[in-house]
Short mmCIF file of C-alpha atoms in Angstrom, two decimals:
data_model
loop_
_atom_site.label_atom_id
_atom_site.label_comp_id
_atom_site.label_asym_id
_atom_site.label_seq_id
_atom_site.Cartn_x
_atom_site.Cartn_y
_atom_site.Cartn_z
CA UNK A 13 36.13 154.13 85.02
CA UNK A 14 35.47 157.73 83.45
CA UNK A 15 31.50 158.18 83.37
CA UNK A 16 30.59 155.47 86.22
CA UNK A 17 28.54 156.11 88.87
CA UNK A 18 30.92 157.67 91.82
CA UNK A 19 28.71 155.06 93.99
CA UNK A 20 29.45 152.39 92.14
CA UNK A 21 32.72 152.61 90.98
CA UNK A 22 33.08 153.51 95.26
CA UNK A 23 32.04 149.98 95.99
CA UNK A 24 34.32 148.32 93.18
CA UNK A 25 36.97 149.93 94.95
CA UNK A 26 36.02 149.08 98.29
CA UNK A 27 35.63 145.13 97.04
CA UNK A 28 39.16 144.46 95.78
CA UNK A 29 40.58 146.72 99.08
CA UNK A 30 38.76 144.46 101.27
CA UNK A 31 39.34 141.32 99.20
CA UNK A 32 43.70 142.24 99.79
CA UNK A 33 42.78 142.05 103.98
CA UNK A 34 40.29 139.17 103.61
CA UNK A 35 42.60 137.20 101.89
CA UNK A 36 45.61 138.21 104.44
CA UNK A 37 43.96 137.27 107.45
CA UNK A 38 43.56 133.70 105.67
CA UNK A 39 46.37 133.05 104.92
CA UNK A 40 47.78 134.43 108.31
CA UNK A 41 45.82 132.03 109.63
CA UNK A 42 45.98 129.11 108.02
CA UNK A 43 50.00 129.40 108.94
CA UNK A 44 48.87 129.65 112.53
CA UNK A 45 47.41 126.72 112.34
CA UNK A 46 49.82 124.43 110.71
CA UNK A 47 52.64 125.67 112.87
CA UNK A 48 51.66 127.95 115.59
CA UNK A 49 54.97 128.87 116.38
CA UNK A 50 55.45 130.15 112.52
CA UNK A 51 55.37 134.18 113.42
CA UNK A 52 57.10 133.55 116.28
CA UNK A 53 60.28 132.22 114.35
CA UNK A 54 59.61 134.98 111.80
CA UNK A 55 60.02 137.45 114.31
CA UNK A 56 63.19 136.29 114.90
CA UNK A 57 64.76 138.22 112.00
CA UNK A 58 65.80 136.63 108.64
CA UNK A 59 68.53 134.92 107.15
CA UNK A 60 68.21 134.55 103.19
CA UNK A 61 70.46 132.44 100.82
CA UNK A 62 69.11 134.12 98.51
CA UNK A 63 68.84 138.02 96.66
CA UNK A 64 66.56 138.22 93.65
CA UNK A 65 66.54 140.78 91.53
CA UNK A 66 64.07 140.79 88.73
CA UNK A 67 61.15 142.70 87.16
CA UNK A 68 58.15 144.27 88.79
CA UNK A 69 56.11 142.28 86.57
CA UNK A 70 52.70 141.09 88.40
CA UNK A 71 53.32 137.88 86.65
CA UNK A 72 56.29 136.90 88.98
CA UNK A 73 56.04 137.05 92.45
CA UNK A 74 59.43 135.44 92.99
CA UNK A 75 58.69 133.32 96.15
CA UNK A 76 55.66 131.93 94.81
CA UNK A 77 57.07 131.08 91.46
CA UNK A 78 60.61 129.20 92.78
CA UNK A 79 58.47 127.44 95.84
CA UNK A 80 59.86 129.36 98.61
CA UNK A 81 58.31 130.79 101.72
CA UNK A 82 58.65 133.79 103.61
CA UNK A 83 62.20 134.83 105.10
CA UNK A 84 63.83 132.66 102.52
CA UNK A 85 64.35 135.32 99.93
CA UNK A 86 65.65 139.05 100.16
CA UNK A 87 63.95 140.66 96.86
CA UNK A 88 64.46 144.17 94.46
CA UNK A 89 61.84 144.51 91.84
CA UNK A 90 62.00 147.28 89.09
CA UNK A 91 61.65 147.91 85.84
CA UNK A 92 63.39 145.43 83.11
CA UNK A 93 65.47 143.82 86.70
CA UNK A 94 68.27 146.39 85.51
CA UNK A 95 71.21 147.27 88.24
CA UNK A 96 72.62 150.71 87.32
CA UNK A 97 75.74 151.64 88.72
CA UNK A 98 74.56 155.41 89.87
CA UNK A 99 71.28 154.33 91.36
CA UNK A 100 71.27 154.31 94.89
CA UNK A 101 67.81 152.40 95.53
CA UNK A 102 69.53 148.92 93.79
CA UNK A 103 73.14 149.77 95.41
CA UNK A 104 71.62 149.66 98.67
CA UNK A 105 69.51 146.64 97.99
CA UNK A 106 72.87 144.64 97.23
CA UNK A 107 74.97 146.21 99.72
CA UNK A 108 72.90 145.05 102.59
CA UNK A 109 72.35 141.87 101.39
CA UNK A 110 75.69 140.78 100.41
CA UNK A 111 77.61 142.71 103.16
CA UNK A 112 75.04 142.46 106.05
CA UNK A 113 72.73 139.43 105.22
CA UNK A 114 75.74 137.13 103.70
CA UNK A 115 73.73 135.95 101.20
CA UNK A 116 74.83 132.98 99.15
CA UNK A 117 73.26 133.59 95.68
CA UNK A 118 72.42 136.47 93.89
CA UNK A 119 69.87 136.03 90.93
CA UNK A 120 68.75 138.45 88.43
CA UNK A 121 65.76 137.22 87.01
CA UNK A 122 64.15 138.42 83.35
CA UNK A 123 61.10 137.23 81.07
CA UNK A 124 60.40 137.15 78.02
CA UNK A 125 57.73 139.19 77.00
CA UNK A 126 58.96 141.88 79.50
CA UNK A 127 57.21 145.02 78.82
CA UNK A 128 60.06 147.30 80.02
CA UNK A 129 62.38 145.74 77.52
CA UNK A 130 59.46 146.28 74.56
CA UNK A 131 59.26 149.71 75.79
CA UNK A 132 62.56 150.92 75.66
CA UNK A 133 63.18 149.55 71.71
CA UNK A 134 60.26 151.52 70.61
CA UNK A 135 61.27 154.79 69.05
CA UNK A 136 59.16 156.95 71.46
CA UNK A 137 59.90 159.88 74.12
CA UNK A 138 58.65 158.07 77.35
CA UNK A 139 59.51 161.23 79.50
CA UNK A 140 60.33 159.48 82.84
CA UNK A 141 60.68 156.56 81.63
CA UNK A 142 64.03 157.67 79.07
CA UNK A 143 66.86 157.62 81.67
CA UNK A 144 65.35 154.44 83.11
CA UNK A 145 64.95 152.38 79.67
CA UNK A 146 68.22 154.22 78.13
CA UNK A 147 70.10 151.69 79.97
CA UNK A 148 68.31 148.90 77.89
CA UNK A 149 69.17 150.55 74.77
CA UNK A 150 73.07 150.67 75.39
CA UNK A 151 72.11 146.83 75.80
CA UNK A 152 71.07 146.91 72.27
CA UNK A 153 73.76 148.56 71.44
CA UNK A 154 76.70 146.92 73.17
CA UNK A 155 75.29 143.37 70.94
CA UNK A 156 74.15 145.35 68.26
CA UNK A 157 75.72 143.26 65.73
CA UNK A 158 74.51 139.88 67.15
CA UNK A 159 70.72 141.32 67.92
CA UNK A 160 71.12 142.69 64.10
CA UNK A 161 71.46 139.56 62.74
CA UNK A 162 68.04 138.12 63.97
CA UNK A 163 65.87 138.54 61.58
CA UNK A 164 62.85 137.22 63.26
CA UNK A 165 61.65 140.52 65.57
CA UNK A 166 59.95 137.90 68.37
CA UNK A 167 63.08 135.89 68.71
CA UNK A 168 65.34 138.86 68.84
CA UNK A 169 63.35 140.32 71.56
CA UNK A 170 63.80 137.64 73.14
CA UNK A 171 67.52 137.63 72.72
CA UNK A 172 67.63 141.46 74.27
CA UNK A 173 65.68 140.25 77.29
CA UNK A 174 68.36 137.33 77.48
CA UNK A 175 71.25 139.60 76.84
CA UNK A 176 69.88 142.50 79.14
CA UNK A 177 69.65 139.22 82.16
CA UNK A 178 73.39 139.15 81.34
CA UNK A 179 74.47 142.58 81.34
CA UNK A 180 72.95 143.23 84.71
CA UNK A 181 74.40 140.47 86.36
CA UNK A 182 78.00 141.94 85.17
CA UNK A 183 76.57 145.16 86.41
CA UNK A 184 76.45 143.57 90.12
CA UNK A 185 79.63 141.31 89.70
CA UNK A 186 81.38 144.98 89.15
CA UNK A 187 80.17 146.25 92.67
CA UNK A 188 82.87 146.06 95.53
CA UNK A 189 80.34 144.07 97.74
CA UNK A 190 80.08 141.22 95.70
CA UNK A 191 83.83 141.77 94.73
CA UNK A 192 84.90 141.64 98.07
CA UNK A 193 82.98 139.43 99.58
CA UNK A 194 83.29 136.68 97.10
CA UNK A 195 87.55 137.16 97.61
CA UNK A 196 86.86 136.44 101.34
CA UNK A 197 84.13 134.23 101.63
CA UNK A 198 83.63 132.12 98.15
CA UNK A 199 80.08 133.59 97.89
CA UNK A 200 77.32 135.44 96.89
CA UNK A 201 77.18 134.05 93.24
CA UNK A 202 75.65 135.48 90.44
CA UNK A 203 73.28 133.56 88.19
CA UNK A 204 70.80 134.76 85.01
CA UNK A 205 67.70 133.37 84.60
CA UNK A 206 65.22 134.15 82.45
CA UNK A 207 61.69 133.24 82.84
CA UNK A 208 58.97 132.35 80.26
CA UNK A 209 55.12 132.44 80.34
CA UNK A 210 54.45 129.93 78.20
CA UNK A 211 55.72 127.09 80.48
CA UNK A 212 55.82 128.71 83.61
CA UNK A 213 59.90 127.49 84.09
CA UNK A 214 62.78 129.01 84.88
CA UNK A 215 65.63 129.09 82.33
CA UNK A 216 69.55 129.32 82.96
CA UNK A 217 71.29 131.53 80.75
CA UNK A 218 74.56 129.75 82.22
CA UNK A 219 76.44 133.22 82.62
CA UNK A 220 79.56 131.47 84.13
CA UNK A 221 80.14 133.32 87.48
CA UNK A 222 83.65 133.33 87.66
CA UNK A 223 85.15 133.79 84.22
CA UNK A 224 82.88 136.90 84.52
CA UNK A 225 84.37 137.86 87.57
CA UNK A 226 87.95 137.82 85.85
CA UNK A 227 87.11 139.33 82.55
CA UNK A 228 85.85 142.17 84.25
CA UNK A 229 88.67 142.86 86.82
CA UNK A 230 91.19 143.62 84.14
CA UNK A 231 89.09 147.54 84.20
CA UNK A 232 86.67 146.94 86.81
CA UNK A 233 88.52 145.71 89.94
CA UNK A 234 87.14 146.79 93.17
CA UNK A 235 88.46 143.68 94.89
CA UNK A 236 90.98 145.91 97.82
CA UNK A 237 89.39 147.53 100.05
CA UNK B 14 68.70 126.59 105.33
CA UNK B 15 70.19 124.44 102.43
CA UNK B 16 73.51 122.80 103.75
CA UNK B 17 75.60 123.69 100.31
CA UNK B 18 75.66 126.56 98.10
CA UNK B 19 74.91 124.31 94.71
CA UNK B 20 71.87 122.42 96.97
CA UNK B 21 70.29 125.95 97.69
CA UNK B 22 70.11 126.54 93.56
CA UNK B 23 68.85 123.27 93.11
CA UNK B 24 66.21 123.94 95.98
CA UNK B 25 64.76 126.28 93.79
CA UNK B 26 65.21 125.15 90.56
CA UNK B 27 62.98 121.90 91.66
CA UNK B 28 60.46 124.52 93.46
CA UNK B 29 59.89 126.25 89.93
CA UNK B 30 59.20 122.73 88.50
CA UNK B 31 56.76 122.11 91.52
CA UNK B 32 55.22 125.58 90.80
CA UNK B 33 55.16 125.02 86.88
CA UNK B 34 53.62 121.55 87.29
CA UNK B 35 50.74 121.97 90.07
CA UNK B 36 50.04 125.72 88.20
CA UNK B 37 49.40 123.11 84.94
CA UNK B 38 47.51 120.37 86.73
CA UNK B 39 44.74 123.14 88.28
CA UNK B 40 44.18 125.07 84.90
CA UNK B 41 45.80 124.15 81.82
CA UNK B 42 45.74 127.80 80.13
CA UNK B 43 47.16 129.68 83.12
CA UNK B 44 50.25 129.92 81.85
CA UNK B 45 48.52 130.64 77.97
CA UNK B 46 46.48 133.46 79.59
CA UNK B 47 49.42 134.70 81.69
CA UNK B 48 51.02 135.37 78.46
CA UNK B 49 48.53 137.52 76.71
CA UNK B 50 49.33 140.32 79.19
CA UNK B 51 49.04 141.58 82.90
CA UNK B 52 46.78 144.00 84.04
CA UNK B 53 47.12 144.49 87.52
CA UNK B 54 45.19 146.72 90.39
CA UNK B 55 47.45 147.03 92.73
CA UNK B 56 51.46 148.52 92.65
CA UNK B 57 52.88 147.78 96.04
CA UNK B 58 55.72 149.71 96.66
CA UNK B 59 57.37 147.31 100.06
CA UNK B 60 60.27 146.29 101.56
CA UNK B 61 63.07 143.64 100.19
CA UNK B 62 63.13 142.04 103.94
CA UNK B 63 62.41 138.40 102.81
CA UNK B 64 59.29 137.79 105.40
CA UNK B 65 57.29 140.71 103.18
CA UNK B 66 56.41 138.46 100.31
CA UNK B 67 53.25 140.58 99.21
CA UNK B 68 51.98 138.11 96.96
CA UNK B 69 51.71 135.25 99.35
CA UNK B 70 50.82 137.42 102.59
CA UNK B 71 47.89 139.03 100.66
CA UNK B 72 46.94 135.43 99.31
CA UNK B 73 47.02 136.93 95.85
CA UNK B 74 47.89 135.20 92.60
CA UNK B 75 50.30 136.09 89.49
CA UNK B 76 48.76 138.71 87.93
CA UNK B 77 47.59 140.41 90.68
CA UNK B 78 49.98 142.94 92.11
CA UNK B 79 52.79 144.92 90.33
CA UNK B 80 55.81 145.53 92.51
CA UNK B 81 58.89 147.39 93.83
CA UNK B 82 60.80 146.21 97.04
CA UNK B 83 63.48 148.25 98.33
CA UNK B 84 65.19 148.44 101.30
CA UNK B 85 62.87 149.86 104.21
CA UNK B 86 60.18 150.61 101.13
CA UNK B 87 61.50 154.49 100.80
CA UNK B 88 60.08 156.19 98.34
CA UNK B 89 62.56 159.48 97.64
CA UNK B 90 62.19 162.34 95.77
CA UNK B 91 64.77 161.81 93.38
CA UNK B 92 64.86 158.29 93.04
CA UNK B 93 64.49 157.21 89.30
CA UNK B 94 63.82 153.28 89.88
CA UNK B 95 60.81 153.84 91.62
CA UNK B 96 59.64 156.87 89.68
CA UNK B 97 60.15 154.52 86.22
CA UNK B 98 57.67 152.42 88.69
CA UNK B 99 55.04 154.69 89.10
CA UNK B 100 55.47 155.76 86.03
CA UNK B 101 55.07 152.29 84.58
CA UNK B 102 52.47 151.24 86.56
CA UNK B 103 50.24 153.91 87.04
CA UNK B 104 50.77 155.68 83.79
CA UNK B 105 51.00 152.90 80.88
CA UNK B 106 49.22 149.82 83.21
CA UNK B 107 46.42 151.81 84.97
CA UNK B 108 46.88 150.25 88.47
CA UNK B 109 43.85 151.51 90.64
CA UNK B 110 45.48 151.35 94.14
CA UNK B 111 48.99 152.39 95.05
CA UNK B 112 49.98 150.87 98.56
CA UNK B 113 53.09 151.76 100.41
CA UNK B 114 53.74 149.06 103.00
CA UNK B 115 56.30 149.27 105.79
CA UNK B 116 56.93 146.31 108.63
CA UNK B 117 57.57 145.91 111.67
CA UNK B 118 61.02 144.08 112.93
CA UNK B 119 62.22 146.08 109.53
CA UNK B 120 66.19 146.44 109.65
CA UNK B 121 65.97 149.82 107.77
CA UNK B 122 63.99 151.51 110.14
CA UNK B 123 66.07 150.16 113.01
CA UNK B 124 69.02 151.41 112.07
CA UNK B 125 67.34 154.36 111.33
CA UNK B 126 66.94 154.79 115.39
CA UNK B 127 70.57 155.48 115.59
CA UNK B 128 73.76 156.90 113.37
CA UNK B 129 75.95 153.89 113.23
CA UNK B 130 78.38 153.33 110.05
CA UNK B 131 76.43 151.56 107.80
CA UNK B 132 78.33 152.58 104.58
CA UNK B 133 78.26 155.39 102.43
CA UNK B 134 75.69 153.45 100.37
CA UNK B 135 73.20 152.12 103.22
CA UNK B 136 73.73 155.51 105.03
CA UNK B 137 72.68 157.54 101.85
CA UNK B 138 69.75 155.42 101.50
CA UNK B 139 68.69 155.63 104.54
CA UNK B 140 69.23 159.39 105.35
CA UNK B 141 66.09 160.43 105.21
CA UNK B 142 64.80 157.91 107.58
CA UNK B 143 67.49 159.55 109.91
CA UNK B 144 65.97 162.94 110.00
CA UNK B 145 62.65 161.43 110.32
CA UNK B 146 63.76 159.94 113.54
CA UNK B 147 65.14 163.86 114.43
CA UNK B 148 62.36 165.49 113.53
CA UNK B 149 59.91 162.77 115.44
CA UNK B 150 62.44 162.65 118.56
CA UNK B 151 59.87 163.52 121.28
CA UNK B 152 57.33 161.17 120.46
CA UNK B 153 60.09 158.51 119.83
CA UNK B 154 61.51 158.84 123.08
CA UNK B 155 57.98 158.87 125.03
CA UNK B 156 57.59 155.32 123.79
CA UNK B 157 58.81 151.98 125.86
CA UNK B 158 61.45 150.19 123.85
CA UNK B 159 63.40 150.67 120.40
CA UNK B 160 60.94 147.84 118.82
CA UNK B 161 57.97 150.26 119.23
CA UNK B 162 60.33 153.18 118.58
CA UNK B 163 61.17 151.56 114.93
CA UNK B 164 57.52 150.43 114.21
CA UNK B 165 56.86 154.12 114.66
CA UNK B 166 59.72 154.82 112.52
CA UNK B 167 58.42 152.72 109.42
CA UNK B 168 55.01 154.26 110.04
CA UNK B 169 56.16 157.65 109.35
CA UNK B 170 58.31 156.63 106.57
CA UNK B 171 55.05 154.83 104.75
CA UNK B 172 53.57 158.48 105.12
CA UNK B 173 56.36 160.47 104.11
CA UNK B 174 56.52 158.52 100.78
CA UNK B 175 52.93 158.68 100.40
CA UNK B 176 53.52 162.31 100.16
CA UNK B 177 56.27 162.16 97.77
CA UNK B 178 54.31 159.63 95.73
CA UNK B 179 51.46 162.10 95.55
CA UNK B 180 53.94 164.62 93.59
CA UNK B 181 54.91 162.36 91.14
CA UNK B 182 52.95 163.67 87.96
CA UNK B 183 51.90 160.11 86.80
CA UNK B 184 49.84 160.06 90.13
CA UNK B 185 48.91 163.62 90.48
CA UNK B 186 46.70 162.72 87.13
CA UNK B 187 45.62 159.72 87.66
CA UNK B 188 43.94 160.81 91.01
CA UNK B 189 42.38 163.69 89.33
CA UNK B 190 41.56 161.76 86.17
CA UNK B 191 40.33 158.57 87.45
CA UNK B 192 40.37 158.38 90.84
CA UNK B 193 43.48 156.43 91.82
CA UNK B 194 43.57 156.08 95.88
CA UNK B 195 47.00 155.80 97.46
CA UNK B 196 46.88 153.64 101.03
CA UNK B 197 49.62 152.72 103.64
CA UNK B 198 49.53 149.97 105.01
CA UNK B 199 52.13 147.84 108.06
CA UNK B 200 52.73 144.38 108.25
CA UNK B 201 52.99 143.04 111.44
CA UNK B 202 55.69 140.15 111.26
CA UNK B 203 54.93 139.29 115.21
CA UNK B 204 50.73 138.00 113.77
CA UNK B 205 51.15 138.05 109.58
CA UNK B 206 48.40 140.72 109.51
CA UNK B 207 48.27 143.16 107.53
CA UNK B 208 47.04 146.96 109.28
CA UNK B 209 46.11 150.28 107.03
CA UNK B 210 47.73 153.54 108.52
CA UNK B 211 44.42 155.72 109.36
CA UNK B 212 47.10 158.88 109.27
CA UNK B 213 47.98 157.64 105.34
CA UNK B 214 43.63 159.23 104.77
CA UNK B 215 42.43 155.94 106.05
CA UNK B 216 39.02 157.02 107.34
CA UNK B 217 39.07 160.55 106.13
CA UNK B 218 36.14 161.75 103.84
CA UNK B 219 38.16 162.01 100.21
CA UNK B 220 36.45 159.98 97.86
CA UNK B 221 38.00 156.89 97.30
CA UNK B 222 39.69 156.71 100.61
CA UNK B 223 38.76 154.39 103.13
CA UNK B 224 39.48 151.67 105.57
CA UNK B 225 37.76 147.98 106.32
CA UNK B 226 35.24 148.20 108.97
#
């Protein structure tokens, strides 16, 4: 925009903020009138099945892309989906939605062609990016062996974007919330996905909830309150 | 609500198809040009509460909006996930806009009107939502009821973290360099509409602030 007209470039701006309420008071009321009662039982508070944590990726709105409508799913987005144990914006994010919200399902969603995930396997000082994207490059280096042995650079991408799904959903089965409320109540459980752009679907990395659960208690069990 | 835990998966699962399918059927390259790249305007920095799903209130499409959702939308000082955000997006993407949007009937900011136990976590989190409420008390307590009390609340939490967000050094250049504009906004849950905070430099003079007429 360097070099525009201030006028100009004034009005650009002013189009696409005006186009964001335009289109809100649309949609708003196109709800209203299909069920004028639909704000009204929004107000009412919310009661999700579902958490979904996954990348802040414009390309995935996560409501729009599983078919689900507002109050139906209690949502994190950040860079590369990751859950890190010491960061307090993600810990509250699952705390109140397993312990207060009683959600059913937790699902941390990734993509291939994830940007964060390219980012953090380039050999480059990123500044406030490092102690963000470290934690995808003790991914790499937890399956070094197995990521090694793809010789194909797309395809082994892909397998760190796969792997990196999987590591963060051990991340969350290690939490107490999830460990205790799953002991008492049978739920939330975790799932990986992974989604791609060039079909638009949803894949299931099948992490198998509960074996996970046990292989990690033998170090990581925060089961007793 | 899905009567078993396996339907609720399933739900979904067949939505994505849905979504995949009718995405197909209305242009066949979406999903090729999705994959070249994104390059959004917008980072919205909102709330997780599942009733603030910014693409579909703001009628946008994939694509369009970059996004971190937290609980009550903070943004804090020393928060690394949403400075790797900002970073992200207004550094290496080039976003134009960075909105901050708050809600009302938002849990965080309720339970930011009192001091109950939340847990250590919640409680950290929500700490400095706390003092806002202490530091605010005397216009809190002129207002009727603890609903307008906590749409207050989220108010001046979208402008406290508009202030953070304006130290971030990603966004201290990018307003200087190119005129990035930083806006809060509050959706109203009660009507679906969206409402800018004039206080966030709505209306004010600096270029590249304004609000719809």
């Amino acid at each position: 925009m360097a070099g525009q007209d201030p006028k100009e470039v004034r009005k650009y701006l002013q189009q696409s903020h005006d186009r964001i309420f335009e289109n809100n008071r649309k949609w708003a009321k196109e709800h209203v009138e299909k069920n004028p009662e639909f704000f009204n039982e929004l107000s009412a508070g919310q009661e999700p099945d579902y958490l979904w944590i996954g990348c802040s990726d414009s390309r995935i709105p996560a409501e729009a892309i599983t078919g689900l409508g507002p109050g139906e799913m209690f949502i994190h987005r950040n860079i590369a989906n990751l859950v890190c144990n010491t960061d307090l914006n993600v810990m509250s994010v699952v705390n109140y939605a397993v312990r207060h919200l009683k959600v059913k399902h937790i699902i941390v969603c990734g993509h291939y062609g994830c940007g964060g995930v390219k980012a953090a396997i380039s050999p480059k000082d990123m500044g406030l990016l490092n102690p963000w994207l470290r934690n995808i490059r003790d991914v790499y280096r937890l399956h070094e062996t197995e990521l090694d042995a793809i010789k194909d650079e797309e395809k082994r991408y892909d397998r760190l974007v796969e792997l990196n799904v999987v590591e963060q959903c051990r991340n969350i089965i290690k939490t107490a919330a999830v460990q205790q409320s799953y002991k008492k109540n049978e739920f939330p459980i975790v799932h990986g996905w992974v989604f791609g752009f060039k079909d638009g679907l949803l894949k299931d990395l099948e992490i198998g909830f509960e074996d996970m659960l046990k292989g990690i208690q033998k170090i990581y069990d925060l089961s007793t309150e | 609500m899905a009567s078993s835990a396996a339907d609720a998966i399933e739900r979904i699962v067949a939505g994505n198809r849905v979504y995949a399918q009718k995405t197909t059927e209305q242009d066949p390259n979406a999903f090729a040009d999705l994959s070249k790249g994104q390059w959004p305007e917008i980072l919205w920095i909102g709330c997780a509460d599942s009733r603030v799903p910014e693409t579909t209130i703001c009628n946008c499409k994939p694509g369009d909006i970059f996004v971190h959702r937290n609980i009550a939308n903070c943004v804090h000082a020393h928060d690394n996930n949403t400075a790797a955000v900002v970073q992200y997006a207004v550094g290496a993407l080039g976003v134009k806009k960075v909105i901050v949007c708050g809600h009302t009937r938002c849990g965080g900011a309720q339970h930011s009107l009192n001091d109950h136990d939340l847990g250590e976590t919640l409680n950290t989190w929500l700490h400095p939502m706390r003092e806002l409420r202490r530091k605010h008390k005397a216009e809190l307590d002129n207002l009727p009821d603890d609903d307008a009390r906590a749409v207050r609340i989220a108010e001046l939490n979208v402008i406290q973290s508009l202030d953070v967000l304006k130290q971030h050094p990603a966004v201290t250049k990018a307003i200087n360099d190119r005129g990035l504009t930083l806006h809060g906004m509050i959706f109203d849950i009660t009507n679906g509409q969206l409402r800018l905070l004039e206080e966030s430099g709505g209306r004010r003079a600096n270029v590249g602030l304004w609000s719809p007429s």
